[in-house]
Amino acid sequence: MVTLDLRHVASPAVRDLLHLVNHPDFDRAQQQIEHLGGCTEPVRLTGHTTTLDTTTGEVLRSYTTSDEPTGSLLTTCGNRRSSRCPACSRLYAADTYHLIRAGLTGGKTVPDSVRTHPRVFATLTAPSFGPVHNRPDARHCRCGIRHEPTDPLLGTPLNPATYDYAGAVLFNAHAGALWARFTTYLRREIAARLGMTQKAAREGLRVSFAKVAEYQKRGLVHFHAVIRLDGPDGSTQPPPSYATVAVLTDAIRAAAPRARISVASDAIGERELTWGQELDVREIASFGTDAELTDQAVAAYVAKYATKSADASGTLDRSLYCRPCQGRGATVLPHGTPLPCTACDGTGQARSLPRLAVARHVRQMIRTCWELGKLPEFADLKLWKWAHMLGFRGHFSTKSRSYSTTLGALRAARRAWRTEQAHARAGLPDPDPDTTLVVGHWTYIGTGYSPGATLLAAHVWHRKELERQFTAEGGC
């Protein structure tokens, strides 16, 4: 009989998996990975928690990660990028869908009457910084070619030498500020159309919104927004009868061109950043109607781009910012002597930039971020840190306070439900917040699985994907 020693022929990942499977408490390790739902980059924590009875001082429950098979607790990364973590990205999209839908049809603490409020779906685009290859499957491009929808030339400049890369990067960097100015002018335009002062308009109605940023093929962001008119108390109160969809639409079309930001630099001159001429504003119909743009369709569209937009531009999903030197290009020793950074080129720019697996247009946008980031007048834009996002540093999805519920509230409800289920499985009563106190201490130790746990997590993710597809196809 021949015995095969796997320690000498198996890969390190397989050997680590065998070690994990043979652990006396393997079931607990597998349970942790199962609870992550397929997260690819979990956060590893060490620490402990104790639940005390505040009236008697009795320790009701205690937990410490030293009892775990791996010595740590795994929790989901929560990344919204599908290229980084498909499982967490899908959950983020689902939460965004419910957040947007609640602001259109009610639910999640929002009354059903909100569906009667005037609401529109608006798209604000970026201006032109030079002609690009476009018109897929429609008619010939300016270059004389009829492009296929998957043609990598789409969105790239016809003449890269004359394309305004500096203006494109600065637009992305100021897109969030442009949106803020747009909302300010929007409130002013609404008041003007109603023949009211801005103070009187604020006392009579409120503008609520939820928006998501999407990258165009040319690497510029534009915003899709649900904009709604409410009473002064927000979603719980209807707006006055004179606040109509027509008034809102007209005010949006007037406010967008007024939003402008001026930037100046000796290196690039003066620039005035504005929205593009393409502005789309459409009324949102109620679910169940024959209209194409229903509240359900809008919620699904926004949720889709809340996770997809970051990956659709062909750019990177990780920062190029040099962490060892924090972008300074040098590490300062305790006695004050700077040493050149060995991880970057001396400016904080990663040495691997020329070898990035991205299109030439995207690489030039990234390089422009680094060049502009060297200028002191643009230091507050943190272009080095956000070079991988082509200068855009805003949140991909935001909402006004009174639009609907929050992502935090949705996550808290899900966490409370899971805790309740765990207590029920263990036969433990739910803690009374008035008589119990939870004391804990947690320390971050890293992200990701061990090599063996990575194989186990991939199996879990594959199984859950099959279950999801089976359910989507109508399986029992």
XYZ file of C-alpha atoms in Angstrom:
476
model
C 0.000 0.000 0.000
C 1.340 3.452 -0.973
C 0.701 6.440 1.286
C 0.713 9.919 -0.283
C 1.904 12.766 1.930
C -0.176 15.795 0.817
C 2.100 18.166 2.710
C 4.697 17.789 -0.025
C 2.451 17.842 -3.112
C -0.476 20.115 -2.207
C -0.433 23.885 -2.531
C -0.175 26.051 0.611
C -3.891 26.854 0.287
C -4.832 23.162 0.224
C -2.550 22.388 3.171
C -4.106 25.253 5.121
C -7.583 23.980 4.239
C -6.689 20.487 5.445
C -5.420 21.977 8.694
C -8.683 23.922 9.085
C -10.875 20.890 8.286
C -9.036 18.780 10.847
C -9.427 21.422 13.558
C -11.524 20.110 16.501
C -13.857 23.105 16.180
C -14.108 23.167 12.382
C -17.903 23.475 12.520
C -17.568 26.876 14.194
C -15.073 28.062 11.568
C -17.419 26.939 8.798
C -20.333 28.645 10.556
C -18.488 31.976 10.571
C -17.826 31.740 6.837
C -21.437 30.713 6.149
C -22.739 33.758 8.042
C -20.643 36.059 5.828
C -22.807 35.071 2.873
C -19.902 34.828 0.431
C -18.033 38.031 1.362
C -14.645 37.905 -0.375
C -12.718 40.351 1.843
C -14.028 40.011 5.415
C -12.714 42.182 8.215
C -10.847 40.305 10.959
C -11.320 41.496 14.532
C -10.064 40.419 17.921
C -11.634 41.355 21.207
C -14.299 40.497 23.713
C -17.767 41.536 24.838
C -19.633 41.113 28.110
C -23.342 41.561 28.838
C -24.065 42.724 32.407
C -27.242 43.038 34.436
C -27.157 46.676 35.581
C -29.345 45.997 38.608
C -27.354 43.092 40.093
C -23.990 43.339 38.318
C -24.347 39.724 37.191
C -22.550 38.667 34.013
C -25.287 37.369 31.732
C -23.151 36.457 28.723
C -19.565 36.825 27.597
C -17.691 36.270 24.366
C -14.041 36.389 23.381
C -12.354 35.737 20.068
C -9.693 33.658 21.804
C -12.269 30.842 21.798
C -12.613 30.970 18.012
C -10.771 28.351 15.916
C -8.898 31.093 14.046
C -8.537 33.406 17.044
C -10.527 36.164 15.354
C -14.062 37.186 14.440
C -14.954 37.691 10.783
C -17.412 40.361 9.691
C -18.483 41.449 6.204
C -16.486 44.135 4.398
C -19.593 46.020 3.180
C -17.865 47.064 -0.069
C -20.304 48.286 -2.706
C -17.998 47.467 -5.641
C -18.988 44.267 -7.400
C -15.408 43.855 -8.628
C -14.192 43.706 -5.021
C -16.993 41.779 -3.306
C -20.022 40.569 -5.298
C -21.906 39.462 -2.170
C -21.660 42.737 -0.256
C -22.230 44.682 -3.473
C -25.509 42.858 -4.062
C -26.619 43.570 -0.497
C -25.717 47.266 -0.902
C -27.759 47.427 -4.100
C -30.739 45.810 -2.360
C -30.570 48.322 0.505
C -30.333 51.198 -1.974
C -33.346 49.874 -3.858
C -35.472 49.791 -0.689
C -34.244 53.252 0.337
C -35.186 54.778 -3.030
C -38.445 52.831 -3.299
C -39.542 53.906 0.203
C -39.200 57.550 -0.849
C -41.459 56.912 -3.847
C -44.158 54.554 -2.584
C -43.866 54.612 1.215
C -42.721 52.056 3.747
C -39.719 52.000 6.106
C -41.242 54.768 8.307
C -42.383 56.728 5.199
C -46.200 57.059 4.795
C -47.865 55.675 1.654
C -49.221 59.144 0.863
C -45.743 60.129 -0.389
C -46.599 58.600 -3.766
C -48.943 61.522 -4.413
C -46.162 64.112 -4.024
C -44.733 65.712 -7.190
C -41.552 63.811 -8.146
C -39.308 63.650 -11.180
C -36.269 61.694 -12.339
C -33.513 64.071 -13.463
C -30.156 63.373 -15.122
C -27.406 66.009 -15.031
C -24.484 65.288 -17.342
C -20.919 66.509 -17.763
C -19.953 69.065 -20.432
C -17.715 68.320 -23.390
C -13.947 68.536 -22.997
C -13.270 67.524 -26.579
C -14.859 65.303 -29.239
C -14.887 61.573 -28.471
C -15.779 58.401 -30.362
C -19.526 57.798 -29.976
C -22.802 56.798 -31.702
C -22.607 53.002 -31.366
C -24.858 51.112 -33.811
C -26.606 54.349 -34.839
C -24.661 56.185 -37.505
C -21.091 56.829 -38.405
C -18.867 58.483 -35.800
C -16.851 61.572 -36.659
C -13.922 59.257 -37.279
C -15.887 57.663 -40.163
C -16.483 54.332 -38.423
C -19.751 52.873 -37.174
C -18.784 51.571 -33.726
C -20.117 48.422 -32.111
C -21.488 48.831 -28.571
C -18.474 46.956 -27.156
C -15.870 48.886 -29.146
C -13.127 49.995 -26.699
C -12.731 53.226 -28.669
C -16.117 54.489 -27.460
C -15.693 57.436 -25.113
C -12.024 57.982 -25.945
C -10.880 61.299 -27.514
C -10.693 61.660 -31.264
C -7.536 63.685 -30.723
C -5.916 62.964 -27.315
C -3.370 65.743 -27.894
C -6.065 68.445 -27.812
C -8.450 66.846 -25.315
C -8.884 68.928 -22.142
C -7.786 66.333 -19.595
C -7.219 68.964 -16.905
C -10.774 70.242 -17.276
C -12.180 66.702 -17.190
C -10.358 65.838 -13.961
C -11.337 69.131 -12.318
C -14.975 68.572 -13.270
C -14.956 65.164 -11.580
C -13.287 66.659 -8.520
C -15.913 69.430 -8.257
C -18.972 67.383 -9.254
C -20.187 67.139 -5.655
C -19.831 70.904 -5.159
C -21.657 71.522 -8.449
C -24.544 69.387 -7.215
C -24.684 71.383 -3.963
C -24.878 74.633 -5.933
C -27.547 73.169 -8.178
C -29.756 72.336 -5.176
C -29.288 75.883 -3.853
C -30.362 77.434 -7.163
C -33.190 74.904 -7.461
C -34.794 76.175 -4.251
C -34.378 79.753 -5.458
C -35.954 78.991 -8.825
C -38.915 77.247 -7.198
C -39.536 80.275 -4.992
C -39.278 82.606 -7.999
C -41.803 80.594 -9.999
C -44.223 80.598 -7.102
C -43.834 84.348 -6.639
C -42.595 83.872 -3.078
C -39.530 84.840 -1.083
C -37.054 82.067 -0.369
C -37.971 82.181 3.322
C -41.686 81.843 2.566
C -40.996 78.980 0.167
C -38.966 77.130 2.829
C -41.819 77.542 5.292
C -44.336 76.149 2.814
C -42.527 73.251 1.160
C -39.349 71.199 1.164
C -37.216 69.793 -1.657
C -36.149 66.179 -1.031
C -33.874 64.116 -3.248
C -31.827 60.954 -3.612
C -29.112 60.692 -6.243
C -26.487 58.314 -7.576
C -23.351 59.027 -9.614
C -22.632 57.124 -12.817
C -19.478 57.094 -14.899
C -19.804 57.668 -18.618
C -17.520 55.818 -21.002
C -15.384 58.955 -21.310
C -14.554 58.751 -17.594
C -16.776 61.625 -16.444
C -19.480 61.348 -13.814
C -23.082 62.417 -14.189
C -25.887 62.250 -11.656
C -29.257 60.505 -11.722
C -31.582 61.987 -9.103
C -35.078 61.467 -7.749
C -36.305 64.947 -6.780
C -39.537 65.317 -4.798
C -41.578 68.176 -3.365
C -42.862 67.733 0.216
C -44.571 69.788 2.847
C -42.384 71.670 5.333
C -42.171 68.588 7.592
C -40.835 66.356 4.841
C -42.244 63.073 3.525
C -44.958 62.907 6.188
C -46.696 66.030 4.881
C -48.000 66.764 1.356
C -46.813 69.938 -0.373
C -49.180 72.839 -1.105
C -51.388 72.452 -4.165
C -49.420 75.100 -6.067
C -46.235 72.971 -5.866
C -46.670 70.913 -9.027
C -44.545 68.703 -11.258
C -44.542 71.463 -13.876
C -43.108 73.961 -11.400
C -40.451 71.469 -10.281
C -39.477 70.561 -13.847
C -39.223 74.179 -14.956
C -37.131 75.074 -11.885
C -34.695 72.198 -12.515
C -34.156 73.270 -16.114
C -33.468 76.835 -14.975
C -31.236 75.927 -12.018
C -28.842 73.543 -13.803
C -27.220 76.190 -16.086
C -26.810 78.592 -13.154
C -24.646 76.185 -11.143
C -21.046 77.176 -11.918
C -17.675 76.913 -10.203
C -14.608 78.909 -11.259
C -11.094 77.548 -10.754
C -7.820 79.270 -11.573
C -4.198 78.211 -11.762
C -1.075 79.616 -13.358
C -0.434 76.189 -14.859
C -3.801 75.705 -16.596
C -5.367 79.170 -16.550
C -8.959 79.913 -15.555
C -11.756 77.369 -15.946
C -15.497 77.624 -15.392
C -17.024 74.271 -14.535
C -20.673 73.727 -15.425
C -23.136 70.955 -16.164
C -23.460 69.684 -19.707
C -26.180 70.845 -22.084
C -27.894 67.442 -22.017
C -30.442 67.616 -19.193
C -33.217 65.059 -18.882
C -36.195 65.616 -16.537
C -39.141 63.196 -16.543
C -42.096 62.720 -14.248
C -42.184 59.458 -12.270
C -45.455 57.566 -12.646
C -46.986 55.312 -10.017
C -46.429 51.547 -10.068
C -49.116 49.681 -11.975
C -49.497 52.268 -14.731
C -48.506 51.783 -18.354
C -45.813 54.456 -18.142
C -42.236 53.349 -18.746
C -40.739 55.408 -15.901
C -42.496 53.979 -12.827
C -41.347 54.250 -9.218
C -40.255 50.599 -9.249
C -38.236 51.064 -12.441
C -36.522 54.177 -11.058
C -35.619 52.453 -7.786
C -34.156 49.476 -9.649
C -32.192 51.761 -11.997
C -30.688 53.820 -9.181
C -29.805 50.718 -7.145
C -28.092 49.207 -10.174
C -25.776 52.160 -10.660
C -25.097 52.541 -6.942
C -22.827 49.503 -7.264
C -22.083 49.291 -10.977
C -21.000 52.850 -11.723
C -17.636 52.520 -10.012
C -16.700 49.543 -12.184
C -18.141 50.695 -15.516
C -15.578 53.402 -16.227
C -12.733 50.989 -16.849
C -10.734 52.549 -14.039
C -9.281 50.907 -10.930
C -11.088 49.673 -7.831
C -8.157 50.323 -5.490
C -6.315 53.473 -4.544
C -2.918 54.281 -6.080
C -2.122 56.545 -3.158
C 1.167 55.540 -1.524
C 0.365 54.565 2.066
C 3.984 54.204 3.349
C 4.725 57.894 2.781
C 1.106 59.166 2.770
C 1.730 60.770 -0.596
C 4.651 62.893 0.627
C 7.242 60.961 -1.351
C 9.418 60.574 1.741
C 9.280 59.017 5.190
C 10.272 61.323 8.042
C 12.229 59.686 10.858
C 11.669 60.706 14.515
C 14.731 62.991 14.465
C 13.399 64.790 11.376
C 15.558 63.334 8.595
C 13.460 62.503 5.498
C 14.205 59.274 3.656
C 13.067 58.770 0.037
C 10.081 56.480 -0.221
C 10.910 53.089 -1.734
C 7.280 52.276 -2.619
C 6.623 55.183 -4.994
C 8.451 57.458 -7.399
C 9.085 60.160 -4.809
C 5.816 62.031 -5.354
C 3.437 59.505 -3.817
C 2.615 58.107 -7.259
C 2.825 54.335 -7.505
C 5.743 53.105 -9.609
C 3.398 50.717 -11.431
C 1.339 53.516 -13.077
C 2.780 53.040 -16.609
C 1.938 49.307 -16.369
C -1.674 49.676 -15.219
C -4.060 47.369 -17.072
C -6.361 50.202 -18.142
C -7.098 51.972 -21.417
C -4.749 54.734 -22.510
C -7.470 57.359 -22.002
C -8.020 56.246 -18.398
C -4.278 56.135 -17.758
C -3.978 59.723 -18.988
C -6.809 60.809 -16.686
C -4.971 59.199 -13.767
C -1.682 60.807 -14.797
C -3.423 64.197 -15.001
C -4.689 63.716 -11.443
C -1.106 63.270 -10.282
C 0.168 66.270 -12.218
C -2.584 68.571 -10.916
C -2.146 67.156 -7.435
C 1.363 68.597 -7.348
C -0.027 72.132 -7.590
C -0.619 73.802 -4.201
C -3.829 75.482 -5.406
C -5.415 72.051 -5.867
C -4.089 70.447 -2.683
C -7.514 70.465 -1.015
C -8.929 68.322 -3.843
C -6.710 65.380 -2.774
C -6.294 64.324 -6.396
C -3.497 61.883 -5.551
C -5.737 59.992 -3.181
C -8.604 59.879 -5.692
C -6.597 59.362 -8.874
C -7.974 55.831 -9.236
C -11.468 57.406 -9.394
C -10.295 59.893 -12.060
C -10.576 62.736 -9.565
C -14.137 62.100 -8.350
C -14.146 62.128 -4.561
C -17.825 62.403 -3.708
C -20.206 59.755 -2.438
C -21.733 57.619 -5.159
C -25.174 57.697 -3.565
C -26.538 60.433 -1.312
C -29.929 61.672 -0.190
C -31.454 64.569 1.649
C -32.388 64.046 5.273
C -36.143 63.849 4.814
C -36.243 61.747 1.631
C -36.755 58.359 3.317
C -35.016 55.973 5.692
C -31.220 55.572 5.837
C -28.828 52.779 4.972
C -27.797 52.763 8.637
C -31.387 52.149 9.733
C -31.790 49.287 7.257
C -28.552 47.683 8.432
C -29.500 48.137 12.091
C -32.842 46.410 11.478
C -31.103 43.522 9.730
C -28.545 43.256 12.542
C -31.298 43.253 15.178
C -33.165 40.509 13.320
C -30.049 38.338 13.090
C -29.350 38.844 16.776
C -32.908 37.844 17.616
C -32.594 34.718 15.485
C -29.284 33.807 17.135
C -30.808 34.187 20.604
C -33.766 32.043 19.569
C -31.499 29.262 18.279
C -29.460 29.350 21.495
C -32.564 29.466 23.700
C -31.558 32.824 25.195
C -33.978 35.655 26.021
C -33.580 38.966 24.237
C -31.639 41.435 26.424
C -33.656 44.241 27.987
C -31.935 47.540 27.014
C -33.191 49.125 30.247
C -31.558 46.578 32.555
C -28.556 45.316 30.575
C -25.235 46.841 29.577
C -22.929 45.499 26.861
C -19.237 46.266 27.338
C -16.764 45.316 24.660
C -13.374 46.032 23.149
C -12.456 45.287 19.539
C -9.236 45.612 17.572
C -8.834 45.554 13.796
C -6.153 43.092 12.689
C -6.627 42.900 8.920
C -8.841 41.837 6.035
C -9.252 38.676 4.013
C -9.251 34.949 4.669
C -6.403 32.578 5.294
C -5.447 30.614 2.136
C -7.492 27.586 3.204
C -10.485 29.611 4.308
C -10.431 31.335 0.897
C -11.121 27.987 -0.790
C -13.911 27.235 1.667
C -15.452 30.703 1.168
C -15.329 30.260 -2.639
C -17.288 27.035 -2.253
C -19.865 28.788 -0.054
C -20.206 31.649 -2.563
C -20.616 29.240 -5.488
C -23.312 27.299 -3.638
C -25.216 30.468 -2.711
C -25.031 31.700 -6.306
C -26.572 28.434 -7.505
C -29.314 28.755 -4.885
C -30.005 32.347 -5.915
C -30.189 31.455 -9.614
C -32.448 28.500 -8.839
C -34.787 30.750 -6.856
C -34.767 33.419 -9.594
C -35.752 30.792 -12.171
C -38.798 29.807 -10.130
C -37.364 26.878 -8.216
C -38.969 25.690 -5.027
